[in-house]
Amino acid sequence: MGINHIKLEEVESTQTWLKENVSKYLEDNLLVSTKIQNNGIGRLGNKWDQLGKSIAFSFSLEPLDTVTLTPLELGVHIVNFFKKVDVEIKLKWPNDLLVFSEGELKKVGGILCHFQDNKLLVGIGLNLDDKALPQNSGFKFEPGSIQTSLLNAGDFYHQVPKDIYEYILENRIPEEKLTELWNLNCAHINQKVKIADDSNSSEGLFVGIGSNGEAILNTNGKTKSLVSGSLWILD
Ligand code: BTN
């Protein structure tokens, strides 16, 4: 499968680079990866810091018919990709990538999606090594890393993004299988959670995702669907 792979030494944000340049390459499977990302963007207007040996890359993708399910499909792909190298990744709604380490769940990466020119522009950041992770970081979710042999590839900043993108392009998941697969790999299925944004906050049992990728909570026997926000796992 042909990929047009742009390899950068340093960029402010691969996601911004992709947004500004994708219209020149609309026919291509376009991937941009970088060794250094110095002004990364996270979800909901947050910053994304490059910690230790991490990869930062963005690519274009045909969305699923139900566009809002596509970001959740990407989470399942990351889980399946790292299963092949014996790393277990768990998913936190909507787009966080976690590992269970030293008795707690830690955030090892995140997925960001923008819809533009009928394409989904996907940005993924993943910490591969824990040498430079801050302790008691003050981040919303404690950062962790995927300890992986993939780091041994000399050019891993570019090689791992290419391997992941190829894997995604070759293994697209049909919509009808997606909710079940996502729920199977969810870190907080049937657990009490809080989902909040600037104006609303809801608590309840996380039942799973619905057919559009929305979070379904059960609160005192009543079902509620939420389409956006940040999720906290409550004890
Ligand atoms: C999140 O908030 O969890 C999503 C983080 C996504 C970060 C990646 S790193 C590559 C791409 N470029 C960016 O500026 N952000 C995304």
GROMACS .gro file of C-alpha atoms and ligand atoms in nm:
model
  251
    1MET     CA    1   0.000   0.000   0.000
    2GLY     CA    2   0.156   0.330  -0.109
    3ILE     CA    3   0.236   0.581   0.162
    4ASN     CA    4   0.376   0.928   0.109
    5HIS     CA    5   0.591   0.959   0.422
    6ILE     CA    6   0.723   1.304   0.512
    7LYS     CA    7   1.004   1.268   0.768
    8LEU     CA    8   1.082   1.584   0.962
    9GLU     CA    9   1.366   1.654   1.206
   10GLU     CA   10   1.170   1.915   1.402
   11VAL     CA   11   0.827   2.075   1.374
   12GLU     CA   12   0.592   2.265   1.605
   13SER     CA   13   0.312   2.012   1.556
   14THR     CA   14   0.271   1.732   1.302
   15GLN     CA   15  -0.105   1.789   1.326
   16THR     CA   16  -0.078   2.155   1.227
   17TRP     CA   17   0.167   2.059   0.952
   18LEU     CA   18  -0.082   1.804   0.816
   19LYS     CA   19  -0.376   2.046   0.833
   20GLU     CA   20  -0.179   2.307   0.638
   21ASN     CA   21  -0.042   2.067   0.375
   22VAL     CA   22  -0.297   1.789   0.321
   23SER     CA   23  -0.474   1.972   0.036
   24LYS     CA   24  -0.157   1.935  -0.176
   25TYR     CA   25  -0.162   1.557  -0.136
   26LEU     CA   26  -0.533   1.468  -0.133
   27GLU     CA   27  -0.488   1.150  -0.337
   28ASP     CA   28  -0.216   1.012  -0.109
   29ASN     CA   29  -0.200   0.813   0.210
   30LEU     CA   30  -0.006   1.092   0.375
   31LEU     CA   31   0.203   1.040   0.690
   32VAL     CA   32   0.415   1.298   0.868
   33SER     CA   33   0.646   1.202   1.153
   34THR     CA   34   0.909   1.402   1.339
   35LYS     CA   35   1.202   1.350   1.570
   36ILE     CA   36   1.123   1.660   1.773
   37GLN     CA   37   0.780   1.816   1.820
   38ASN     CA   38   0.809   2.137   2.018
   39ASN     CA   39   0.453   2.273   2.034
   40GLY     CA   40   0.227   1.968   2.027
   41ILE     CA   41  -0.151   2.000   2.054
   42GLY     CA   42  -0.372   1.778   2.269
   43ARG     CA   43  -0.749   1.733   2.285
   44LEU     CA   44  -0.976   2.010   2.414
   45GLY     CA   45  -0.715   2.280   2.358
   46ASN     CA   46  -0.454   2.118   2.582
   47LYS     CA   47  -0.081   2.116   2.511
   48TRP     CA   48   0.092   1.789   2.427
   49ASP     CA   49   0.447   1.760   2.567
   50GLN     CA   50   0.699   1.528   2.410
   51LEU     CA   51   0.827   1.322   2.703
   52GLY     CA   52   1.140   1.109   2.681
   53LYS     CA   53   1.157   0.887   2.378
   54SER     CA   54   0.820   0.945   2.227
   55ILE     CA   55   0.676   0.937   1.882
   56ALA     CA   56   0.459   1.208   1.734
   57PHE     CA   57   0.294   1.161   1.398
   58SER     CA   58  -0.011   1.255   1.194
   59PHE     CA   59  -0.173   1.097   0.892
   60SER     CA   60  -0.474   1.118   0.664
   61LEU     CA   61  -0.743   0.851   0.672
   62GLU     CA   62  -1.073   0.775   0.502
   63PRO     CA   63  -1.332   0.804   0.779
   64LEU     CA   64  -1.580   0.525   0.846
   65ASP     CA   65  -1.936   0.596   0.728
   66THR     CA   66  -2.009   0.690   1.088
   67VAL     CA   67  -1.731   0.947   1.111
   68THR     CA   68  -1.749   0.974   1.491
   69LEU     CA   69  -1.662   0.604   1.527
   70THR     CA   70  -1.329   0.643   1.345
   71PRO     CA   71  -1.127   0.783   1.640
   72LEU     CA   72  -1.242   0.483   1.846
   73GLU     CA   73  -1.139   0.247   1.565
   74LEU     CA   74  -0.789   0.397   1.590
   75GLY     CA   75  -0.770   0.311   1.959
   76VAL     CA   76  -0.848  -0.053   1.877
   77HIS     CA   77  -0.577  -0.053   1.608
   78ILE     CA   78  -0.317   0.074   1.856
   79VAL     CA   79  -0.419  -0.199   2.103
   80ASN     CA   80  -0.388  -0.468   1.834
   81PHE     CA   81  -0.061  -0.332   1.695
   82PHE     CA   82   0.110  -0.339   2.036
   83LYS     CA   83  -0.035  -0.682   2.122
   84LYS     CA   84   0.198  -0.816   1.852
   85VAL     CA   85   0.497  -0.702   2.063
   86ASP     CA   86   0.340  -0.823   2.390
   87VAL     CA   87   0.234  -0.483   2.522
   88GLU     CA   88  -0.118  -0.456   2.663
   89ILE     CA   89  -0.277  -0.118   2.601
   90LYS     CA   90  -0.614  -0.025   2.748
   91LEU     CA   91  -0.852   0.238   2.616
   92LYS     CA   92  -0.999   0.529   2.811
   93TRP     CA   93  -1.293   0.703   2.648
   94PRO     CA   94  -1.275   0.873   2.415
   95ASN     CA   95  -0.918   0.871   2.288
   96ASP     CA   96  -0.664   0.796   2.561
   97LEU     CA   97  -0.415   0.510   2.555
   98LEU     CA   98  -0.323   0.362   2.894
   99VAL     CA   99  -0.106   0.087   3.041
  100PHE     CA  100  -0.133  -0.077   3.380
  101SER     CA  101   0.199  -0.021   3.556
  102GLU     CA  102   0.314  -0.029   3.922
  103GLY     CA  103  -0.042  -0.094   4.034
  104GLU     CA  104  -0.204   0.193   3.850
  105LEU     CA  105  -0.326   0.296   3.508
  106LYS     CA  106  -0.099   0.547   3.338
  107LYS     CA  107  -0.147   0.747   3.020
  108VAL     CA  108   0.101   0.648   2.751
  109GLY     CA  109  -0.055   0.825   2.458
  110GLY     CA  110  -0.346   0.998   2.298
  111ILE     CA  111  -0.525   1.034   1.968
  112LEU     CA  112  -0.644   1.360   1.816
  113CYS     CA  113  -0.871   1.383   1.511
  114HIS     CA  114  -0.981   1.665   1.283
  115PHE     CA  115  -1.218   1.634   0.988
  116GLN     CA  116  -1.103   1.837   0.687
  117ASP     CA  117  -1.138   1.805   0.306
  118ASN     CA  118  -1.349   1.486   0.356
  119LYS     CA  119  -1.053   1.320   0.524
  120LEU     CA  120  -0.986   1.247   0.884
  121LEU     CA  121  -0.657   1.399   0.999
  122VAL     CA  122  -0.528   1.184   1.282
  123GLY     CA  123  -0.251   1.276   1.526
  124ILE     CA  124  -0.103   1.020   1.763
  125GLY     CA  125   0.148   1.076   2.041
  126LEU     CA  126   0.298   0.780   2.229
  127ASN     CA  127   0.561   0.764   2.503
  128LEU     CA  128   0.787   0.469   2.433
  129ASP     CA  129   1.036   0.496   2.716
  130ASP     CA  130   1.013   0.614   3.077
  131LYS     CA  131   1.358   0.767   3.132
  132ALA     CA  132   1.237   1.125   3.110
  133LEU     CA  133   0.889   1.098   3.255
  134PRO     CA  134   0.823   1.348   3.535
  135GLN     CA  135   0.726   1.208   3.875
  136ASN     CA  136   0.406   1.347   4.031
  137SER     CA  137   0.364   1.540   3.712
  138GLY     CA  138   0.046   1.726   3.794
  139PHE     CA  139  -0.097   1.606   3.462
  140LYS     CA  140  -0.466   1.508   3.475
  141PHE     CA  141  -0.357   1.146   3.436
  142GLU     CA  142  -0.016   1.019   3.550
  143PRO     CA  143   0.208   0.965   3.244
  144GLY     CA  144   0.353   0.622   3.171
  145SER     CA  145   0.531   0.461   2.883
  146ILE     CA  146   0.521   0.159   2.659
  147GLN     CA  147   0.840  -0.028   2.734
  148THR     CA  148   0.899  -0.174   2.394
  149SER     CA  149   1.171  -0.338   2.193
  150LEU     CA  150   1.049  -0.130   1.897
  151LEU     CA  151   1.276   0.141   2.036
  152ASN     CA  152   1.572  -0.061   1.916
  153ALA     CA  153   1.502   0.042   1.559
  154GLY     CA  154   1.761   0.320   1.513
  155ASP     CA  155   1.515   0.535   1.325
  156PHE     CA  156   1.216   0.460   1.550
  157TYR     CA  157   1.081   0.819   1.535
  158HIS     CA  158   0.990   0.753   1.172
  159GLN     CA  159   0.987   0.370   1.151
  160VAL     CA  160   0.728   0.302   1.425
  161PRO     CA  161   0.480   0.561   1.285
  162LYS     CA  162   0.517   0.403   0.939
  163ASP     CA  163   0.461   0.051   1.078
  164ILE     CA  164   0.152   0.168   1.270
  165TYR     CA  165   0.006   0.355   0.970
  166GLU     CA  166   0.060   0.055   0.741
  167TYR     CA  167  -0.104  -0.170   0.999
  168ILE     CA  168  -0.409   0.060   1.018
  169LEU     CA  169  -0.447   0.086   0.641
  170GLU     CA  170  -0.431  -0.291   0.602
  171ASN     CA  171  -0.665  -0.380   0.889
  172ARG     CA  172  -0.962  -0.137   0.876
  173ILE     CA  173  -1.237  -0.257   1.112
  174PRO     CA  174  -1.599  -0.283   0.993
  175GLU     CA  175  -1.833  -0.064   1.196
  176GLU     CA  176  -2.048  -0.354   1.312
  177LYS     CA  177  -1.751  -0.511   1.495
  178LEU     CA  178  -1.620  -0.193   1.646
  179THR     CA  179  -1.826  -0.125   1.955
  180GLU     CA  180  -1.771  -0.479   2.084
  181LEU     CA  181  -1.394  -0.463   2.018
  182TRP     CA  182  -1.360  -0.120   2.179
  183ASN     CA  183  -1.559  -0.226   2.487
  184LEU     CA  184  -1.345  -0.541   2.522
  185ASN     CA  185  -1.030  -0.328   2.549
  186CYS     CA  186  -1.178  -0.053   2.764
  187ALA     CA  187  -0.995   0.021   3.092
  188HIS     CA  188  -1.311   0.123   3.278
  189ILE     CA  189  -1.597  -0.092   3.149
  190ASN     CA  190  -1.864  -0.141   3.421
  191GLN     CA  191  -1.677   0.095   3.652
  192LYS     CA  192  -1.795   0.416   3.808
  193VAL     CA  193  -1.676   0.719   3.609
  194LYS     CA  194  -1.723   1.093   3.584
  195ILE     CA  195  -1.746   1.264   3.245
  196ALA     CA  196  -1.722   1.642   3.247
  197ASP     CA  197  -1.671   1.937   3.017
  198ASP     CA  198  -1.672   2.312   3.089
  199SER     CA  199  -2.045   2.323   3.158
  200ASN     CA  200  -2.167   1.974   3.254
  201SER     CA  201  -2.063   1.683   3.469
  202SER     CA  202  -2.218   1.335   3.490
  203GLU     CA  203  -2.137   1.033   3.703
  204GLY     CA  204  -2.245   0.674   3.655
  205LEU     CA  205  -2.149   0.323   3.560
  206PHE     CA  206  -1.972   0.316   3.221
  207VAL     CA  207  -2.175   0.062   3.023
  208GLY     CA  208  -1.976   0.095   2.697
  209ILE     CA  209  -1.976   0.295   2.378
  210GLY     CA  210  -2.278   0.324   2.155
  211SER     CA  211  -2.304   0.291   1.776
  212ASN     CA  212  -2.178   0.647   1.720
  213GLY     CA  213  -1.889   0.618   1.966
  214GLU     CA  214  -2.075   0.801   2.243
  215ALA     CA  215  -2.021   0.705   2.608
  216ILE     CA  216  -2.317   0.533   2.770
  217LEU     CA  217  -2.355   0.577   3.144
  218ASN     CA  218  -2.604   0.418   3.376
  219THR     CA  219  -2.701   0.645   3.664
  220ASN     CA  220  -2.954   0.515   3.916
  221GLY     CA  221  -3.106   0.283   3.655
  222LYS     CA  222  -3.130   0.558   3.390
  223THR     CA  223  -2.920   0.551   3.073
  224LYS     CA  224  -2.744   0.864   2.953
  225SER     CA  225  -2.534   0.918   2.636
  226LEU     CA  226  -2.246   1.164   2.624
  227VAL     CA  227  -2.069   1.269   2.306
  228SER     CA  228  -1.779   1.474   2.446
  229GLY     CA  229  -1.584   1.558   2.758
  230SER     CA  230  -1.303   1.418   2.971
  231LEU     CA  231  -1.345   1.098   3.170
  232TRP     CA  232  -1.220   1.019   3.520
  233ILE     CA  233  -1.230   0.667   3.662
  234LEU     CA  234  -1.373   0.687   4.015
  235ASP     CA  235  -1.268   0.438   4.286
  236BTN     C1  236  -0.454   1.396   2.376
  236BTN     O1  237  -0.484   1.507   2.420
  236BTN     O2  238  -0.450   1.296   2.450
  236BTN     C2  239  -0.420   1.377   2.230
  236BTN     C3  240  -0.274   1.401   2.207
  236BTN     C4  241  -0.233   1.391   2.061
  236BTN     C5  242  -0.088   1.431   2.042
  236BTN     C6  243  -0.041   1.408   1.903
  236BTN     S1  244   0.134   1.407   1.889
  236BTN     C7  245   0.122   1.406   1.716
  236BTN     C8  246   0.010   1.500   1.679
  236BTN     N1  247   0.061   1.636   1.670
  236BTN     C9  248   0.009   1.715   1.764
  236BTN     O3  249   0.037   1.837   1.779
  236BTN     N2  250  -0.076   1.646   1.843
  236BTN    C10  251  -0.088   1.508   1.798
   0.00000   0.00000   0.00000
